[in-house]
Amino acid sequence: MSKKMTRRTFIKRLFGSVLGLIGLSGGTYYYAKHIEPSLLTMKEETIELSNIPDAFDQVKILQFSDTHIGFHYDIPQFDALINELNSKQPDLILFTGDLFDAPNQVPFEILEQAAAVLSRLDAPLGKYWIYGNHDHGGYGTEIIATYMQKGGFQLLKNEHVTLKKEQSTITLAGLDDAMLGKPNVNKALQGANPDLFTLLMCHEPDYIHQVNNAPVDIQLSGHSHGGQVQIPFFGYLVTPPLAKQYVEGWYSIGTHPIRLYVSRGIGTTRLPYRFMCKPEYTIHTLQSTTNN
């Protein structure tokens, strides 16, 4: 039996054992496998900081993450997701990694279909993405990047862009994947103005300890899936490496401090379970303190 299948079997047995231990029924198992993974939710968050320019007040940043197209999430579901995201009319769209679950098992026609679906997304300030650990597998990072580019997304791999609105600017930076890539925050922010409001995308949330002395205000991450299964009085059933400390929602790290937001993401991996952990995307609305 492969290592991957061994882990899947372990998670399945652990889930069943925990359900039995706390007295939850087989109906709960059905719900976790067949119902909750499709209960997509939108979270609305406000980012209020003194260095957000007036021109960026009420700018809507849409973050989505971890679609894991493949075994448990197909193109029709992805198509429906993109329709919903477009309906929110965001100003800026950010994808924080893991487009496919197993890229080496995805036919090229599915890659083409995914790119065509992504191309329908529209945002006046642009569409940007970063590598997740799954994006580094299979055909190789260049192939996944090619299809993301066909979908109109610009990759930020240890680099930044300056976003302009009227006469004001903010910084958007992105890191390479922390598990299988070579993230370098100093390279990503080289030449950036440290006084500007700075937003950093990094797939793995726990990597924030490597960047907490950098001039970064907000880090957006995914990877954790929110634990994917949360059991009352037990906690998160399984969290991946580099998502052990920070699993979902907001955190404040360091003396600067950097604020970290971790998305539960859209899809599932290993096994198609979600329990008390609905899939989500997030609208972050910027708020300038001078407009209060």
C-alpha positions as MATLAB code, in Angstrom:
seq = 'MSKKMTRRTFIKRLFGSVLGLIGLSGGTYYYAKHIEPSLLTMKEETIELSNIPDAFDQVKILQFSDTHIGFHYDIPQFDALINELNSKQPDLILFTGDLFDAPNQVPFEILEQAAAVLSRLDAPLGKYWIYGNHDHGGYGTEIIATYMQKGGFQLLKNEHVTLKKEQSTITLAGLDDAMLGKPNVNKALQGANPDLFTLLMCHEPDYIHQVNNAPVDIQLSGHSHGGQVQIPFFGYLVTPPLAKQYVEGWYSIGTHPIRLYVSRGIGTTRLPYRFMCKPEYTIHTLQSTTNN';
ca = [
       0.000    0.000    0.000;
       1.347    3.414   -0.898;
       2.281    6.020    1.701;
      -0.525    8.233    0.416;
      -3.106    5.503    0.795;
      -1.790    4.661    4.261;
      -2.400    8.234    5.350;
      -5.864    8.243    3.789;
      -6.727    5.036    5.620;
      -5.400    6.480    8.863;
      -7.519    9.640    8.544;
     -10.625    7.636    7.641;
     -10.204    5.308   10.615;
      -9.398    8.180   12.944;
     -12.504   10.054   11.823;
     -14.650    6.966   12.362;
     -13.094    6.298   15.755;
     -13.619    9.856   16.970;
     -17.238    9.854   15.783;
     -17.813    6.617   17.659;
     -16.032    7.890   20.762;
     -18.254   10.962   21.092;
     -21.392    9.173   20.001;
     -22.018   10.779   16.617;
     -23.976    8.727   14.104;
     -23.382    7.361   10.634;
     -25.620   10.189    9.452;
     -22.929   12.589   10.606;
     -20.423   10.698    8.480;
     -22.743   11.044    5.465;
     -23.175   14.754    6.152;
     -19.407   15.284    6.429;
     -18.731   13.489    3.150;
     -21.667   14.454    0.940;
     -23.226   17.658    2.257;
     -20.925   20.024    4.110;
     -18.150   20.047    1.435;
     -20.665   21.745   -0.904;
     -21.900   24.340    1.625;
     -19.795   27.205    0.319;
     -19.794   30.299    2.513;
     -18.620   33.861    2.009;
     -16.799   35.541    4.863;
     -16.642   39.322    5.045;
     -13.694   40.881    6.835;
     -12.512   44.470    7.282;
      -8.851   45.475    7.211;
      -8.485   48.841    8.931;
      -5.000   50.341    9.213;
      -3.586   53.839    9.352;
      -1.389   53.365    6.262;
      -4.245   52.405    3.946;
      -4.603   55.367    1.562;
      -7.925   57.168    1.254;
      -8.068   56.149   -2.417;
      -8.134   52.464   -1.354;
     -10.908   52.940    1.190;
     -13.666   50.348    0.577;
     -11.564   48.444   -1.972;
     -12.766   44.826   -2.003;
     -10.100   42.103   -2.086;
     -11.429   38.645   -2.852;
      -9.311   35.775   -1.534;
      -9.954   32.181   -2.533;
      -7.706   29.212   -1.921;
      -7.156   25.462   -2.131;
      -9.661   24.439   -4.784;
      -7.884   21.084   -5.217;
      -9.572   20.324   -8.522;
      -9.347   16.590   -9.109;
     -10.613   13.636   -7.133;
     -13.263   15.433   -5.079;
     -13.830   18.718   -6.937;
     -14.619   18.908  -10.639;
     -14.762   21.528  -13.388;
     -18.573   22.084  -13.166;
     -18.159   22.856   -9.452;
     -15.228   25.139  -10.251;
     -17.290   26.866  -12.936;
     -20.095   27.526  -10.434;
     -17.558   28.893   -7.948;
     -16.139   31.341  -10.481;
     -19.649   32.557  -11.350;
     -20.279   33.292   -7.682;
     -16.928   35.038   -7.196;
     -17.546   37.237  -10.236;
     -20.953   38.230   -8.892;
     -19.248   39.918   -5.919;
     -17.543   42.421   -8.249;
     -14.229   42.527   -6.383;
     -11.580   45.151   -7.046;
      -8.690   42.713   -6.605;
      -8.619   38.895   -6.768;
      -6.016   36.798   -4.941;
      -5.616   33.021   -5.156;
      -3.473   31.655   -2.347;
      -2.465   28.329   -3.859;
      -3.306   24.677   -4.644;
      -5.369   24.827   -7.808;
      -5.219   21.061   -8.488;
      -5.000   18.220   -6.010;
      -2.655   16.016   -8.045;
      -1.444   17.870  -11.162;
       0.352   14.829  -12.582;
      -2.996   13.043  -12.889;
      -4.864   15.891  -14.583;
      -5.426   15.546  -18.365;
      -4.343   18.536  -20.417;
      -7.924   19.156  -21.526;
      -8.900   19.683  -17.863;
      -6.046   22.157  -17.489;
      -7.371   24.011  -20.530;
     -10.900   24.021  -19.133;
      -9.696   25.352  -15.784;
      -7.787   28.155  -17.512;
     -10.863   29.089  -19.557;
     -12.976   29.241  -16.398;
     -10.371   31.360  -14.578;
     -10.211   33.762  -17.502;
     -13.818   34.819  -16.807;
     -12.854   36.361  -13.480;
     -12.521   40.116  -13.679;
     -11.089   42.691  -11.268;
      -9.901   46.226  -12.105;
      -6.823   46.040   -9.856;
      -5.807   42.644  -11.231;
      -5.700   38.916  -10.515;
      -2.689   37.434   -8.700;
      -1.703   34.041   -7.332;
       1.029   32.160   -5.496;
       2.211   28.562   -5.518;
       0.846   26.070   -3.027;
       2.615   22.798   -2.272;
       0.319   20.863   -4.632;
       1.115   23.287   -7.463;
       4.730   22.127   -7.372;
       3.851   18.530   -8.231;
       3.061   16.616  -11.365;
       3.813   18.346  -14.643;
       6.005   20.852  -12.855;
       5.545   24.352  -11.656;
       6.010   25.904  -15.104;
       3.050   24.024  -16.585;
       0.682   25.035  -13.788;
       1.957   28.599  -14.106;
       1.290   28.516  -17.844;
      -2.364   27.640  -17.341;
      -2.811   30.160  -14.539;
      -1.370   32.766  -16.905;
      -3.842   31.664  -19.587;
      -6.517   32.314  -16.976;
      -5.281   35.890  -16.608;
      -3.528   35.467  -13.264;
      -0.086   36.942  -12.571;
       2.248   34.817  -10.467;
       4.060   36.436   -7.550;
       7.016   34.184   -6.775;
       9.230   36.004   -4.293;
       8.292   39.294   -5.895;
       5.949   42.223   -5.486;
       3.867   44.627   -7.507;
       2.783   48.161   -6.715;
      -0.957   48.675   -7.088;
      -2.091   52.178   -7.972;
      -5.466   53.828   -7.502;
      -5.804   57.495   -8.323;
      -2.492   58.931   -7.048;
      -2.017   56.419   -4.207;
      -0.222   53.067   -4.042;
      -0.022   49.917   -1.935;
       2.287   46.902   -2.150;
       1.206   43.353   -2.944;
       3.844   40.627   -2.529;
       3.881   36.854   -2.879;
       6.190   34.072   -1.715;
       7.117   30.773   -3.289;
       5.667   27.721   -1.541;
       7.287   27.092    1.843;
       7.171   23.278    1.667;
       8.408   22.512   -1.835;
       9.648   25.876   -3.095;
      12.204   28.423   -1.968;
      10.425   31.348   -0.304;
      12.465   34.508    0.174;
      10.708   37.468    1.761;
      13.709   39.782    1.384;
      13.771   39.148   -2.357;
       9.987   39.533   -2.555;
      10.145   42.996   -0.973;
      13.376   44.180   -2.563;
      12.829   47.718   -3.820;
       9.415   48.042   -2.180;
       8.591   51.125   -0.154;
       8.401   49.932    3.491;
       6.090   52.809    4.396;
       3.315   51.624    2.076;
       0.497   49.363    3.204;
       1.889   45.914    2.355;
      -0.090   42.739    1.774;
       1.783   39.420    1.529;
       0.485   36.130    0.132;
       2.064   32.961    1.533;
       0.385   29.572    1.159;
       1.489   28.083    4.484;
       0.365   30.149    7.508;
       2.994   28.935    9.988;
       5.727   30.390    7.774;
       4.772   33.787    9.167;
       7.467   33.404   11.828;
      10.037   33.676    9.041;
       8.629   37.012    7.902;
       7.475   38.717   11.101;
      10.344   41.214   11.071;
       9.641   42.263    7.500;
       7.669   45.435    6.669;
       4.449   43.498    6.108;
       1.055   44.491    7.478;
      -1.150   41.554    6.453;
      -0.360   37.969    5.430;
      -3.042   35.990    3.608;
      -2.693   32.198    3.675;
      -4.581   28.985    3.009;
      -3.245   25.404    3.141;
      -4.866   24.401    6.450;
      -8.396   23.763    5.100;
      -9.430   24.891    8.580;
      -8.487   21.431    9.771;
     -11.166   20.144    7.356;
     -12.815   18.216   10.208;
     -13.429   19.818   13.593;
     -14.751   17.632   16.402;
     -16.414   19.200   19.467;
     -14.116   18.968   22.547;
     -11.487   17.312   20.339;
     -10.442   20.140   18.049;
      -8.969   19.940   14.567;
      -8.741   16.348   13.414;
      -5.823   16.714   10.993;
      -3.766   19.744   10.010;
      -0.933   19.632    7.452;
       2.688   20.630    8.070;
       3.151   24.400    8.430;
      -0.506   24.810    9.392;
      -0.302   23.467   12.932;
      -0.191   26.761   14.839;
      -2.511   28.864   12.705;
      -5.515   27.079   11.244;
      -8.315   29.535   10.469;
      -9.282   33.151   10.832;
      -7.262   36.059   12.215;
      -4.063   36.072   14.286;
      -1.644   38.790   15.373;
       2.048   37.864   15.421;
       5.102   39.705   16.700;
       5.640   43.189   18.015;
       5.169   44.908   14.625;
       2.630   43.190   14.539;
       1.763   41.299   11.372;
      -1.855   40.268   11.104;
      -2.417   36.828    9.590;
      -5.601   35.588    7.974;
      -5.973   31.874    7.224;
      -8.705   30.730    4.850;
     -10.436   27.375    5.197;
     -10.303   27.155    1.408;
     -12.693   25.644   -1.100;
     -11.850   21.993   -1.703;
     -10.634   18.959    0.197;
      -7.631   16.699   -0.043;
      -6.767   13.145    1.030;
     -10.402   12.392    1.881;
     -13.525   14.385    0.955;
     -14.652   15.244    4.482;
     -15.648   18.541    6.035;
     -17.321   18.705    9.422;
     -18.017   21.944   11.311;
     -15.636   23.497    8.801;
     -17.551   24.731    5.749;
     -15.598   25.724    2.634;
     -15.155   29.450    2.246;
     -13.897   32.380    0.265;
     -13.358   35.796    1.766;
     -14.040   39.413    0.867;
     -11.522   41.663    2.656;
     -12.647   45.295    2.563;
      -9.915   47.879    3.104;
     -10.786   50.780    5.357;
      -8.762   53.942    5.718;
      -8.774   55.294    9.261;
      -8.879   58.871    7.963;
     -12.338   58.163    6.528;
     -13.853   57.234    9.872;
];
